[in-house]
Every structure is written in structure tokens, then in C-alpha cells.
Amino acid sequence: MDSKVIFNNEYLTLTSNWDGVYIETHQKGFSFDKLNSILSAHPEIEINNFTALKLSINNAPKPPEKIGRIKERISIELLDNDMKATVTLNVPAEELKPENRTNLSTEVMEKLDKLGVIEGIKSDALLGELKPCIPHIIAEGIRPVDGSDSIVQTYEMHEIKPEVDQDASVDFYDLRLINSVKAGEWLGERVDATDGTPG
């Protein structure tokens, strides 16, 4: 893969290659404030070698030195047991303007489809305010709802004990050890379980 020039002026050149982002400095005098504004305009660049970057600028001119990598344009992360998906857009602010989002929205939907995210997609999330390098919730699943268990209510049995008379005697012929009911009396009921809702 050929090198692609990201930024070029009389002080430095930033290029991307298959294995990362390189800086080549041509002369001294370039400030780190200006470099920060360049990096802000190119959120796709991830600097992971600040030492090499600093040495290249402070000791210009210097040959090409690897300072980072190109991030994925559209990064989707599945969270919360795959119940939520966030999208991080590592693209220039120009692409995030509402009038320039058509292709970007298509790319996001294709990426969601490749990851198997087909339910709960919040397509309106791509219509609101978007900022580069900040995760935005793009899909959220509906959690399953458990059904209710069945309920069984039964006739309440009386405590079984012999009846003691006032004179402390017990009628051993009628100990009332059996709970008797009459025909048609309520003995119990069952409420069936209900189905849950799948997520």
C-alpha cells in the first residue's frame, strides 16, 4: 500500500502507511499548538509514540519516524452482554456535518449488519449532533421480561387438637381430627403461569 499524505507544509509532513502514521520534519520552528490543531482536524490519527513526535519536531530536520496509527473510521463496540452498541466516528468534522452524512450513515448500517446487530437500531442517533472520537449509542436491545409463576391456593386446614372441656376432660370419641367440608365449599384454586416476553 502506498503512502498517503495527511498533512504537508514547509515544516513537516504527516503520512499514513500500511503499518502506521509517520512524521518527517523539514525545519525547526513548528509549534505544538499548531500540531494539536492538525491532529484535532484528523481524529483518525492515534499518536502512540509521543517521544518520537517530540524529538522529530525539536530536532528538525528529521527523516520519517513512526508516531502512531490510523484508527478505524467507524468503530462499533458491543456492551452490556450485547444488549447495547455504541459507534465511535473517527472521521474529520467535515464528514459529520448533516449535509455530508449520507455515506457515513450507510457505512454505519453496513457495519452493524456485519456484526449481526439488527434489532433496536437507533437510526435517528445519526441525525442529531455528532462529535468525532466520542461513543454514541446506536442500538439498544429490549430486555426479556420473565413471566409470572403459577399460584396455587388451597383450603386452610384447622389445627388438629382434642377439645378440652371446662372441667379439663376430653371427649375421646370426638377428637375432631378430621377437617370436614360441605358440598360446594371452596377448596382451592390455581392461577396459571404467564408467558414472558422475549428480548
Short mmCIF file of C-alpha atoms in Angstrom, two decimals:
data_model
loop_
_atom_site.label_atom_id
_atom_site.label_comp_id
_atom_site.label_asym_id
_atom_site.label_seq_id
_atom_site.Cartn_x
_atom_site.Cartn_y
_atom_site.Cartn_z
CA MET A 1 0.00 0.00 0.00
CA ASP A 2 1.37 3.40 -0.99
CA SER A 3 1.90 6.20 1.50
CA LYS A 4 -0.85 8.79 1.74
CA VAL A 5 -0.04 12.37 2.68
CA ILE A 6 -2.27 13.54 5.54
CA PHE A 7 -0.70 16.96 6.04
CA ASN A 8 2.22 18.80 4.44
CA ASN A 9 3.83 22.21 4.84
CA GLU A 10 7.34 23.71 4.92
CA TYR A 11 7.88 22.38 8.47
CA LEU A 12 6.65 18.81 8.39
CA THR A 13 4.87 16.05 6.50
CA LEU A 14 2.45 13.56 8.06
CA THR A 15 1.87 10.39 6.06
CA SER A 16 -0.03 7.17 6.62
CA ASN A 17 1.34 3.84 5.53
CA TRP A 18 0.12 0.25 5.88
CA ASP A 19 1.91 -0.04 9.22
CA GLY A 20 1.18 3.35 10.78
CA VAL A 21 1.48 7.14 10.73
CA TYR A 22 4.84 8.79 10.11
CA ILE A 23 6.19 12.30 10.66
CA GLU A 24 9.03 13.83 8.65
CA THR A 25 10.27 17.26 9.74
CA HIS A 26 11.91 19.69 7.29
CA GLN A 27 12.89 22.63 9.52
CA LYS A 28 12.61 23.92 13.06
CA GLY A 29 10.02 26.38 14.27
CA PHE A 30 6.77 24.39 14.22
CA SER A 31 4.81 24.78 17.49
CA PHE A 32 3.00 22.02 19.33
CA ASP A 33 -0.14 24.18 19.42
CA LYS A 34 -0.27 24.09 15.63
CA LEU A 35 0.35 20.35 15.72
CA ASN A 36 -2.59 19.91 18.12
CA SER A 37 -4.89 21.77 15.74
CA ILE A 38 -3.76 19.48 12.89
CA LEU A 39 -4.41 16.38 14.99
CA SER A 40 -7.84 17.74 16.01
CA ALA A 41 -8.72 18.10 12.34
CA HIS A 42 -7.66 14.47 11.76
CA PRO A 43 -9.31 12.38 14.51
CA GLU A 44 -8.42 9.23 12.61
CA ILE A 45 -4.79 9.62 13.79
CA GLU A 46 -3.87 7.95 17.08
CA ILE A 47 -0.47 9.03 18.43
CA ASN A 48 1.20 6.28 20.46
CA ASN A 49 4.85 7.39 20.30
CA PHE A 50 4.96 10.91 21.79
CA THR A 51 8.70 10.70 22.36
CA ALA A 52 9.43 10.21 18.66
CA LEU A 53 6.98 13.01 17.80
CA LYS A 54 8.63 15.45 20.20
CA LEU A 55 12.16 14.55 19.07
CA SER A 56 11.22 14.95 15.40
CA ILE A 57 9.83 18.46 15.93
CA ASN A 58 12.52 19.65 18.37
CA ASN A 59 15.44 18.24 16.35
CA ALA A 60 14.22 19.06 12.84
CA PRO A 61 15.05 18.21 10.15
CA LYS A 62 14.49 14.50 10.79
CA PRO A 63 13.70 11.59 8.44
CA PRO A 64 10.33 9.82 8.64
CA GLU A 65 9.61 8.39 12.09
CA LYS A 66 6.64 6.24 13.08
CA ILE A 67 4.48 8.03 15.66
CA GLY A 68 1.12 6.27 15.61
CA ARG A 69 -1.56 4.52 13.62
CA ILE A 70 -4.74 5.19 11.69
CA LYS A 71 -7.82 4.31 13.73
CA GLU A 72 -10.78 2.53 12.23
CA ARG A 73 -13.11 5.09 10.61
CA ILE A 74 -16.16 3.61 12.27
CA SER A 75 -15.66 1.67 15.49
CA ILE A 76 -18.62 -0.23 16.93
CA GLU A 77 -18.47 -1.70 20.41
CA LEU A 78 -20.98 -4.16 21.84
CA LEU A 79 -21.66 -3.67 25.56
CA ASP A 80 -23.84 -5.00 28.37
CA ASN A 81 -23.91 -8.62 27.13
CA ASP A 82 -24.50 -7.42 23.56
CA MET A 83 -27.64 -5.53 24.65
CA LYS A 84 -26.17 -2.17 23.64
CA ALA A 85 -23.97 -0.96 20.78
CA THR A 86 -22.00 2.28 20.57
CA VAL A 87 -20.46 3.82 17.49
CA THR A 88 -17.33 5.99 17.56
CA LEU A 89 -16.74 8.01 14.41
CA ASN A 90 -13.05 8.67 13.83
CA VAL A 91 -13.62 10.96 10.87
CA PRO A 92 -12.97 14.66 10.20
CA ALA A 93 -15.62 17.09 11.47
CA GLU A 94 -16.47 17.97 7.85
CA GLU A 95 -17.92 14.47 7.34
CA LEU A 96 -20.13 14.88 10.40
CA LYS A 97 -21.98 17.89 9.04
CA PRO A 98 -25.65 16.95 8.46
CA GLU A 99 -25.41 17.55 4.70
CA ASN A 100 -22.41 15.18 4.41
CA ARG A 101 -23.68 12.23 6.47
CA THR A 102 -25.42 10.10 3.83
CA ASN A 103 -22.42 7.88 3.05
CA LEU A 104 -21.37 7.78 6.70
CA SER A 105 -24.84 6.57 7.76
CA THR A 106 -24.70 3.85 5.11
CA GLU A 107 -21.27 2.74 6.36
CA VAL A 108 -22.53 2.57 9.96
CA MET A 109 -25.58 0.48 8.98
CA GLU A 110 -23.43 -1.92 6.94
CA LYS A 111 -21.04 -2.35 9.85
CA LEU A 112 -23.92 -3.02 12.27
CA ASP A 113 -25.28 -5.62 9.86
CA LYS A 114 -21.87 -7.37 9.64
CA LEU A 115 -21.78 -7.58 13.44
CA GLY A 116 -25.29 -9.08 13.48
CA VAL A 117 -26.92 -6.04 15.10
CA ILE A 118 -30.37 -5.94 13.50
CA GLU A 119 -32.75 -5.09 16.36
CA GLY A 120 -33.12 -1.88 18.35
CA ILE A 121 -31.10 0.27 15.92
CA LYS A 122 -31.48 3.97 16.71
CA SER A 123 -31.08 5.39 13.22
CA ASP A 124 -32.14 8.82 14.49
CA ALA A 125 -28.90 8.88 16.54
CA LEU A 126 -27.11 9.67 13.28
CA LEU A 127 -29.36 12.67 12.68
CA GLY A 128 -28.52 14.56 15.87
CA GLU A 129 -25.31 16.22 16.98
CA LEU A 130 -22.28 14.01 16.36
CA LYS A 131 -18.74 14.58 17.58
CA PRO A 132 -15.66 12.70 16.41
CA CYS A 133 -13.96 10.20 18.75
CA ILE A 134 -16.92 10.12 21.19
CA PRO A 135 -19.04 6.95 21.58
CA HIS A 136 -22.71 7.41 20.66
CA ILE A 137 -25.39 4.80 21.45
CA ILE A 138 -26.51 3.42 18.10
CA ALA A 139 -28.53 0.34 19.18
CA GLU A 140 -30.18 -0.90 22.33
CA GLY A 141 -31.91 -4.22 22.77
CA ILE A 142 -35.17 -4.84 24.60
CA ARG A 143 -34.57 -6.89 27.71
CA PRO A 144 -36.60 -10.10 28.15
CA VAL A 145 -39.38 -9.99 30.74
CA ASP A 146 -39.94 -13.05 32.94
CA GLY A 147 -43.42 -14.48 33.14
CA SER A 148 -45.16 -14.99 36.48
CA ASP A 149 -45.15 -18.35 38.24
CA SER A 150 -48.37 -20.25 38.77
CA ILE A 151 -50.10 -19.70 42.11
CA VAL A 152 -51.91 -22.45 43.98
CA GLN A 153 -54.19 -21.53 46.91
CA THR A 154 -55.77 -24.28 48.98
CA TYR A 155 -58.28 -24.71 51.76
CA GLU A 156 -56.73 -23.78 55.09
CA MET A 157 -56.74 -26.73 57.48
CA HIS A 158 -57.69 -26.16 61.10
CA GLU A 159 -55.23 -27.05 63.78
CA ILE A 160 -55.93 -30.62 64.85
CA LYS A 161 -56.15 -30.99 68.63
CA PRO A 162 -58.67 -32.54 71.01
CA GLU A 163 -61.18 -30.14 72.56
CA VAL A 164 -60.79 -29.78 76.31
CA ASP A 165 -63.97 -29.11 78.31
CA GLN A 166 -64.21 -26.67 81.22
CA ASP A 167 -63.68 -29.48 83.69
CA ALA A 168 -60.40 -30.43 81.89
CA SER A 169 -61.91 -33.58 80.42
CA VAL A 170 -61.54 -34.70 76.79
CA ASP A 171 -64.18 -36.45 74.70
CA PHE A 172 -62.08 -39.25 73.21
CA TYR A 173 -64.94 -40.29 70.91
CA ASP A 174 -64.96 -36.92 69.08
CA LEU A 175 -61.35 -35.71 68.87
CA ARG A 176 -62.06 -33.57 65.75
CA LEU A 177 -59.01 -34.94 63.93
CA ILE A 178 -60.64 -34.55 60.53
CA ASN A 179 -61.33 -31.25 58.79
CA SER A 180 -64.75 -31.63 57.26
CA VAL A 181 -66.20 -29.56 54.42
CA LYS A 182 -69.63 -29.32 52.89
CA ALA A 183 -70.51 -29.91 49.26
CA GLY A 184 -69.85 -26.81 47.13
CA GLU A 185 -67.41 -25.20 49.58
CA TRP A 186 -64.25 -23.60 48.21
CA LEU A 187 -61.29 -25.99 48.46
CA GLY A 188 -58.68 -24.13 46.40
CA GLU A 189 -57.74 -22.63 43.08
CA ARG A 190 -54.83 -22.40 40.71
CA VAL A 191 -53.72 -19.31 38.75
CA ASP A 192 -51.79 -20.43 35.67
CA ALA A 193 -48.30 -19.15 34.92
CA THR A 194 -47.98 -16.40 32.30
CA ASP A 195 -45.56 -16.35 29.41
CA GLY A 196 -42.66 -13.94 29.47
CA THR A 197 -41.68 -11.57 26.69
CA PRO A 198 -38.56 -12.46 24.69
CA GLY A 199 -35.92 -9.76 24.33
#
